[in-house]
Short mmCIF file of C-alpha atoms in Angstrom, two decimals:
data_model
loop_
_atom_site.label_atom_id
_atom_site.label_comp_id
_atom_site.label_asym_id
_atom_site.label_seq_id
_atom_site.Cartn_x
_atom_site.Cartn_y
_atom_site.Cartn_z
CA UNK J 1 86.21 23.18 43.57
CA UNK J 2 83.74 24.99 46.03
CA UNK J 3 81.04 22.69 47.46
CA UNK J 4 78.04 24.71 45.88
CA UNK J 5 79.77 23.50 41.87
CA UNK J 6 80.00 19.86 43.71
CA UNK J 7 76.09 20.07 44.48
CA UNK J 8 75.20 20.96 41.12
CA UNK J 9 77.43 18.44 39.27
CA UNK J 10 75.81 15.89 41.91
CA UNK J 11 72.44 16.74 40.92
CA UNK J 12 73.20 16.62 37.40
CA UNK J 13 74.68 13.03 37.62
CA UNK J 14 71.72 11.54 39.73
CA UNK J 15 69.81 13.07 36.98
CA UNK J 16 71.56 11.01 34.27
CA UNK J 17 71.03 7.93 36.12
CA UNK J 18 67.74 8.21 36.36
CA UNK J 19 66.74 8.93 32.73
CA UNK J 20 68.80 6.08 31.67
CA UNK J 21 67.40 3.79 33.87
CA UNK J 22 63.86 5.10 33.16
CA UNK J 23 64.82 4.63 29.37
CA UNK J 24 66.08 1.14 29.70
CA UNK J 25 63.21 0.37 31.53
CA UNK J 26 60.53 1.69 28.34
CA UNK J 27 62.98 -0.42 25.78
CA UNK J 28 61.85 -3.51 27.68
CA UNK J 29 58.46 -3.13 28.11
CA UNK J 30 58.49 -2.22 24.26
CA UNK J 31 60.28 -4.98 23.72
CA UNK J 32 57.84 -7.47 25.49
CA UNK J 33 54.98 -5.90 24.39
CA UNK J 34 56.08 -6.19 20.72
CA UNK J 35 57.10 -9.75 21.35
CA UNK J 36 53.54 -10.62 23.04
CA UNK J 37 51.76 -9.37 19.47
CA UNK J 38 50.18 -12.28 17.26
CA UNK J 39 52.04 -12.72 13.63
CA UNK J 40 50.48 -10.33 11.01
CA UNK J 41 49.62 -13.26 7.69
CA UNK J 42 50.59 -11.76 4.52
CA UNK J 43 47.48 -11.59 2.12
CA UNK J 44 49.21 -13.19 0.06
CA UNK J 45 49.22 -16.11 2.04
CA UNK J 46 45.69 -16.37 3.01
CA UNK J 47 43.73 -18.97 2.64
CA UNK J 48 40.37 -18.61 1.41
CA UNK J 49 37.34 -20.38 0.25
CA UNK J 50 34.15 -18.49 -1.66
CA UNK J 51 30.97 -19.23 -1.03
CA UNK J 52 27.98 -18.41 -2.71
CA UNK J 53 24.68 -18.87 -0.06
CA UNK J 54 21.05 -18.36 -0.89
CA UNK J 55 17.72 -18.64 1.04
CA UNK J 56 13.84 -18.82 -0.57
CA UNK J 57 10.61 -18.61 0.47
CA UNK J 58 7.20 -19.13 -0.78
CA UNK J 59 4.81 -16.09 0.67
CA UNK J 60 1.39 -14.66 -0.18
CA UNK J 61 0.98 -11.29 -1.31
CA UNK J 62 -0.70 -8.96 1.01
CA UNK J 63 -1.07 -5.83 -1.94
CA UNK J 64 -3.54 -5.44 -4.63
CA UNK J 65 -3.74 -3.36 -7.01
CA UNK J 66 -6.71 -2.44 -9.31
CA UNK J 67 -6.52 -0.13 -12.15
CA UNK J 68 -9.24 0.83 -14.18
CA UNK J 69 -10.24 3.66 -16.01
CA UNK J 70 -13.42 6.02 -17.95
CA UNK J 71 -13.46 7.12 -21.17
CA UNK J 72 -15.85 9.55 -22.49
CA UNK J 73 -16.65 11.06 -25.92
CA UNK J 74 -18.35 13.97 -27.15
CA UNK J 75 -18.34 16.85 -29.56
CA UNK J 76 -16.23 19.12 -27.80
CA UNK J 77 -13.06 18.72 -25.86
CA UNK J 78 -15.25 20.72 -22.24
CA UNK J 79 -18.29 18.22 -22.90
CA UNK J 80 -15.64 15.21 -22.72
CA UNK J 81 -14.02 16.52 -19.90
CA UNK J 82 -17.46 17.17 -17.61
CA UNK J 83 -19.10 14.37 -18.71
CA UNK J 84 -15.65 12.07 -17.84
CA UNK J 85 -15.76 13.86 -14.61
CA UNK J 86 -19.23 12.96 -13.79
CA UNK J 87 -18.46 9.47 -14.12
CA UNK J 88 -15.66 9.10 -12.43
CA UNK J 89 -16.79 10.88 -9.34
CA UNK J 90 -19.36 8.42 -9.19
CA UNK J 91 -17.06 5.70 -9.62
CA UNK J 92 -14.89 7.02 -6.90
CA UNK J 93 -17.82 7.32 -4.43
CA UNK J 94 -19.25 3.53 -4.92
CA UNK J 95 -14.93 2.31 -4.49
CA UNK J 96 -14.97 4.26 -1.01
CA UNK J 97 -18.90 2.96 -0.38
CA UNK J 98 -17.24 -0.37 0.08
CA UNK J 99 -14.28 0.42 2.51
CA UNK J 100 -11.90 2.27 0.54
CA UNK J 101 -10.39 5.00 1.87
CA UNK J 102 -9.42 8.08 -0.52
CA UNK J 103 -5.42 7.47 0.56
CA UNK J 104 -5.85 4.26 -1.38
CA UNK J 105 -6.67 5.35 -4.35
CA UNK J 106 -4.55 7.39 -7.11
CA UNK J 107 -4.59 8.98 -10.59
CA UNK J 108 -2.77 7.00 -12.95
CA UNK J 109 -3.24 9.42 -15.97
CA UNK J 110 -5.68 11.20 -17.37
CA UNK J 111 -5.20 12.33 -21.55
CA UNK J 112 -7.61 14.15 -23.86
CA UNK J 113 -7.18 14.27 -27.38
CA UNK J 114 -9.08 14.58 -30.43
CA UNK J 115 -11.11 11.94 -32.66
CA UNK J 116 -11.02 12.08 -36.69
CA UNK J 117 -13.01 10.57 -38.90
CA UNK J 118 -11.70 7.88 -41.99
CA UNK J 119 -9.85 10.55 -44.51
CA UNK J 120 -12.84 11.38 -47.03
CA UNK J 121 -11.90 13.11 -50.48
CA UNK J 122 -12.77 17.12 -50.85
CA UNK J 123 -15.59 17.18 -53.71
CA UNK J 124 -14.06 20.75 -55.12
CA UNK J 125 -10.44 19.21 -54.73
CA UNK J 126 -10.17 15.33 -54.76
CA UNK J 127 -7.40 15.79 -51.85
CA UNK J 128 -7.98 13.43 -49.07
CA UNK J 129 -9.14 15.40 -44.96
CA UNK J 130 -9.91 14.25 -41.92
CA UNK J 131 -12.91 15.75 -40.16
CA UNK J 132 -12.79 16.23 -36.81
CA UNK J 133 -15.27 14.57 -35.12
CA UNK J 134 -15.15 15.18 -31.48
CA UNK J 135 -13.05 14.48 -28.44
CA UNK J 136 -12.12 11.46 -26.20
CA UNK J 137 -11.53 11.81 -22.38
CA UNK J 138 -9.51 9.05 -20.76
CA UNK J 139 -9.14 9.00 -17.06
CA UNK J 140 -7.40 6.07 -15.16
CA UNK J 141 -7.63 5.29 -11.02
CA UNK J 142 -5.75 2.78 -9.51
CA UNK J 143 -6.82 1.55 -6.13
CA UNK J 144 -3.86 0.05 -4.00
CA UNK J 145 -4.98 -2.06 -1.00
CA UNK J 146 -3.87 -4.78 1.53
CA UNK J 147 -7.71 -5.57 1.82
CA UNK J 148 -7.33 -8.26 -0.50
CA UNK J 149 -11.25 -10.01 0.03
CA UNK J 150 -12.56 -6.71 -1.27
CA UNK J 151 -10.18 -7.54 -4.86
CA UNK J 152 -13.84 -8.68 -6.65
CA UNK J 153 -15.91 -5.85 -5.09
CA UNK J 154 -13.76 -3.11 -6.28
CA UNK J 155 -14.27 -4.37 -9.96
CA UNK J 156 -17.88 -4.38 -9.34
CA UNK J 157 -18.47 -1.19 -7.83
CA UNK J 158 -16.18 0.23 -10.23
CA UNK J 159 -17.91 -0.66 -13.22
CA UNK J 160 -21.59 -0.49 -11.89
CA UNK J 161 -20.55 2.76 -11.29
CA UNK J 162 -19.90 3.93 -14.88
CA UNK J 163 -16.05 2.64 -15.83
CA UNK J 164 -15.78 1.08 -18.79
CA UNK J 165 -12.05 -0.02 -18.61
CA UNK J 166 -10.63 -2.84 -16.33
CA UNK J 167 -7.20 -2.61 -17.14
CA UNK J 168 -5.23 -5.05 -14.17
CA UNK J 169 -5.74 -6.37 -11.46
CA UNK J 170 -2.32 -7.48 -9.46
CA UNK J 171 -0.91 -8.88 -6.28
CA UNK J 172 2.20 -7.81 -4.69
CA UNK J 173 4.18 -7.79 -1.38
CA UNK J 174 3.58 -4.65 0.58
CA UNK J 175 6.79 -2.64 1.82
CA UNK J 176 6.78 -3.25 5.04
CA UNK J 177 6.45 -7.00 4.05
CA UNK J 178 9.18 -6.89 1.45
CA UNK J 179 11.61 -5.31 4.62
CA UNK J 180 10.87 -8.00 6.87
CA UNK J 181 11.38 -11.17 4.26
CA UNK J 182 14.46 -9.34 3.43
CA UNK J 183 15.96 -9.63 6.72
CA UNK J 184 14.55 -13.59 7.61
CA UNK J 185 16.02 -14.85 4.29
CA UNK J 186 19.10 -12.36 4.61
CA UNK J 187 20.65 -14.64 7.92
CA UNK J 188 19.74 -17.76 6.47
CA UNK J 189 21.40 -17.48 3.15
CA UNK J 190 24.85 -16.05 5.43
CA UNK J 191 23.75 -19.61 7.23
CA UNK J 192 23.50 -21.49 3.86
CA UNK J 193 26.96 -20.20 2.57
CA UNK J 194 28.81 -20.90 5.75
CA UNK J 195 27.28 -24.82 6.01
CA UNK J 196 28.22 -25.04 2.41
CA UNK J 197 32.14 -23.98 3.36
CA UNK J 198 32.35 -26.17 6.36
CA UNK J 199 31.05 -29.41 4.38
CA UNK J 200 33.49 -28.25 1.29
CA UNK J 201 36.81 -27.66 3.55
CA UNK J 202 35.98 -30.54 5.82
CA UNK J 203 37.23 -33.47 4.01
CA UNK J 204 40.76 -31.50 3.70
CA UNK J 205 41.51 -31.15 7.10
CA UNK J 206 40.37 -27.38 7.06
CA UNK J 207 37.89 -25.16 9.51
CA UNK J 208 37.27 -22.08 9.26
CA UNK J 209 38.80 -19.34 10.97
CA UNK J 210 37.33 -15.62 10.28
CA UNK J 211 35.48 -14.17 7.09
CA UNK J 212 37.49 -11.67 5.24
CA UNK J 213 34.41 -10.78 3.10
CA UNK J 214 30.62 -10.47 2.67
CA UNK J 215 28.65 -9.28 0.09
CA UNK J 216 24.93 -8.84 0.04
CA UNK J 217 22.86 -9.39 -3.38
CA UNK J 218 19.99 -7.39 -4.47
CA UNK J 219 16.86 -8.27 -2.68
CA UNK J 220 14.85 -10.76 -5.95
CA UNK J 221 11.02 -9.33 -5.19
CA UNK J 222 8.82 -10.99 -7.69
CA UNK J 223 6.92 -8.66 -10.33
CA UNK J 224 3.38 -7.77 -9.08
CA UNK J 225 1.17 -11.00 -10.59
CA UNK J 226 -1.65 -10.06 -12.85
CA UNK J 227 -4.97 -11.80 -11.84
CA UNK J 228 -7.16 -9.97 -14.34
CA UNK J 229 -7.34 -8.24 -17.26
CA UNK J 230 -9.87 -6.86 -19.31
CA UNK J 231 -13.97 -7.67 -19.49
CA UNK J 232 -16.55 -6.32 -17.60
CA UNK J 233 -17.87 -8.08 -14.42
CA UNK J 234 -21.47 -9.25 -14.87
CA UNK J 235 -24.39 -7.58 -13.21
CA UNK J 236 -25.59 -10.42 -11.26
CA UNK J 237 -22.45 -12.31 -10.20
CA UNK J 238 -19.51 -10.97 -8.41
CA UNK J 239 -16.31 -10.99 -9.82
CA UNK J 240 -13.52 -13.93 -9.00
CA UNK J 241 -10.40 -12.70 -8.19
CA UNK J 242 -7.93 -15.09 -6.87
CA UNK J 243 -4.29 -14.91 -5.77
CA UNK J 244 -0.77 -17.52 -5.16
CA UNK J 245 2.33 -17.48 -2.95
CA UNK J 246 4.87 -15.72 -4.95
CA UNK J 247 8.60 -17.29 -4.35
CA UNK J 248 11.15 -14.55 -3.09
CA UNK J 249 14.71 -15.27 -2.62
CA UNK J 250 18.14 -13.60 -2.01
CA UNK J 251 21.92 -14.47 -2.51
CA UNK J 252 24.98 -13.90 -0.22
CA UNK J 253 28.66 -14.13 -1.62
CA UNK J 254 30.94 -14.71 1.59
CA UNK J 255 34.68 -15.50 1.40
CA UNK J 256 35.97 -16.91 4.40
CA UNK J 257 39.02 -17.22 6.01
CA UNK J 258 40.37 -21.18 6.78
CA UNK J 259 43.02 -23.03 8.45
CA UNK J 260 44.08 -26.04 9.53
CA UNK J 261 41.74 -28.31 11.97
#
C-alpha cells in the first residue's frame, strides 16, 4: 500500500473517532437535560377548586341627563315647523346662558305629523271623516352634563324659555368613571375569589399552587336613575333635583390549581 492511500485511510479513521465521540457526547447532554425537566401532570389529574369572587361599591353619579322637549301647533305643517323653531332656539340660548356648552346638548328627535278632528258624519252621506285640523311639531333636546349643581337650573331655563315638555331627568356614571371603577373592583373581586379558595382548601391540607383559569364577568353599571319626570317648574322657586350613590359591582370566576401543603 503506498503511503499517500495510508494518509487518507488515516484521516478518514481520526475522522470517525471524532464524530462518534462528538455524538456520544450530545446523547448525554440530551440525556441530562431531559432528566433535569419537571414531570408534565396529566389534566386529568389536576386538582382544582372554582371560585366565584365579586367586589361592590357604592359611588355617586357624576352624569346628568335632562331631556325635554317643544311642541307646537298650527294650521299648517311650515307654521308648526317655524314657530317650533322659534322656541326652541330660545330655549337653547337661555340652557347655554347658564354654562352649557353647545357639545352638551343633542337632538333626541324631532317628528311632525298631522292633527284630526273627532270623526263627524258627512250631511249629504251619513259616512263618518276626519277633518284635518292642523299640524303638531315635536322637538326633543337632551342636555348631558357632569355639572350636576346646574341639574335644577337647566329645568328652569328650559321651560322659562318656552318648553313645554320635561320628559327625565337622570343620573349616571360618566365613561371615564365607569373605566376606572371597572378596574378598582376588577383586582379586588380576583382578591375575593382567591381568599375564598385558600379558607375553602385550608382545612384539607391543600394550598394553592397556580390558576389554570380566569374569567372576567360583564362589568354590572346600574341603569341611569330617574330624578324627575314630568310638571313644570314654578316661576318663583327653583327646581329640586336631587341625586344617590348608585351600587356597581363585578364578578370573577377563577379556577385554581391546588396541592398538597
Amino acid at each position: 500500500m503506498t503511503t499517500q492511500k495510508k494518509t487518507v485511510l488515516a484521516t478518514i479513521a481520526a475522522i470517525l473517532i471524532v464524530s462518534t465521540a462528538v455524538f456520544a457526547s450530545l446523547e448525554i447532554s440530551n440525556q441530562g437535560a431531559y432528566g433535569q425537566q419537571a414531570p408534565v401532570i396529566p389534566a386529568s389529574r389536576e386538582r382544582t377548586v372554582f371560585v366565584t369572587g365579586s367586589a361592590s361599591s357604592s359611588v355617586a353619579p357624576d352624569l346628568v341627563t335632562v331631556q325635554f322637549g317643544v311642541d307646537t301647533e298650527a294650521k299648517t305643517a311650515q307654521d308648526a315647523i317655524s314657530s317650533n323653531s322659534q322656541l326652541m332656539n330660545s330655549v337653547v340660548t337661555a340652557v347655554q346662558n347658564i354654562g352649557i356648552t353647545k357639545d352638551e346638548i343633542s337632538t333626541a328627535g324631532f317628528s311632525i305629523y298631522p292633527i284630526y278632528n273627532d270623526s263627524i258624519p258627512d250631511p249629504n252621506t251619513g259616512i263618518h271623516k276626519s277633518v284635518l285640523a292642523g299640524y303638531r311639531a315635536s322637538n326633543t333636546l337632551y342636555v348631558k352634563t357632569t355639572k350636576l349643581s346646574l341639574a335644577g337650573n337647566i329645568v328652569d331655563s328650559a321651560v322659562g324659555a318656552g318648553a313645554n315638555r320635561v320628559d327625565n331627568i337622570s343620573f349616571s356614571l360618566s365613561p371615564d368613571k365607569q373605566q376606572s371603577m371597572q378596574d378598582d373592583l376588577l383586582s379586588k373581586a380576583v382578591l375575593n375569589a382567591k381568599s375564598r379558595a385558600e379558607k375553602a382548601i385550608d382545612p384539607l391540607g391543600q394550598k394553592i399552587i397556580g390558576v389554570k383559569m380566569v374569567s372576567l364577568s360583564e362589568f354590572n353599571v346600574p341603569s341611569p336613575v330617574p330624578m324627575y319626570y314630568g310638571g313644570m317648574a314654578m316661576a318663583d322657586k327653583s327646581t329640586p333635583v336631587f341625586t344617590s350613590n348608585q351600587d356597581v359591582t363585578t364578578t370573577v370566576n377563577v379556577t385554581f390549581l391546588i396541592g398538597d401543603q
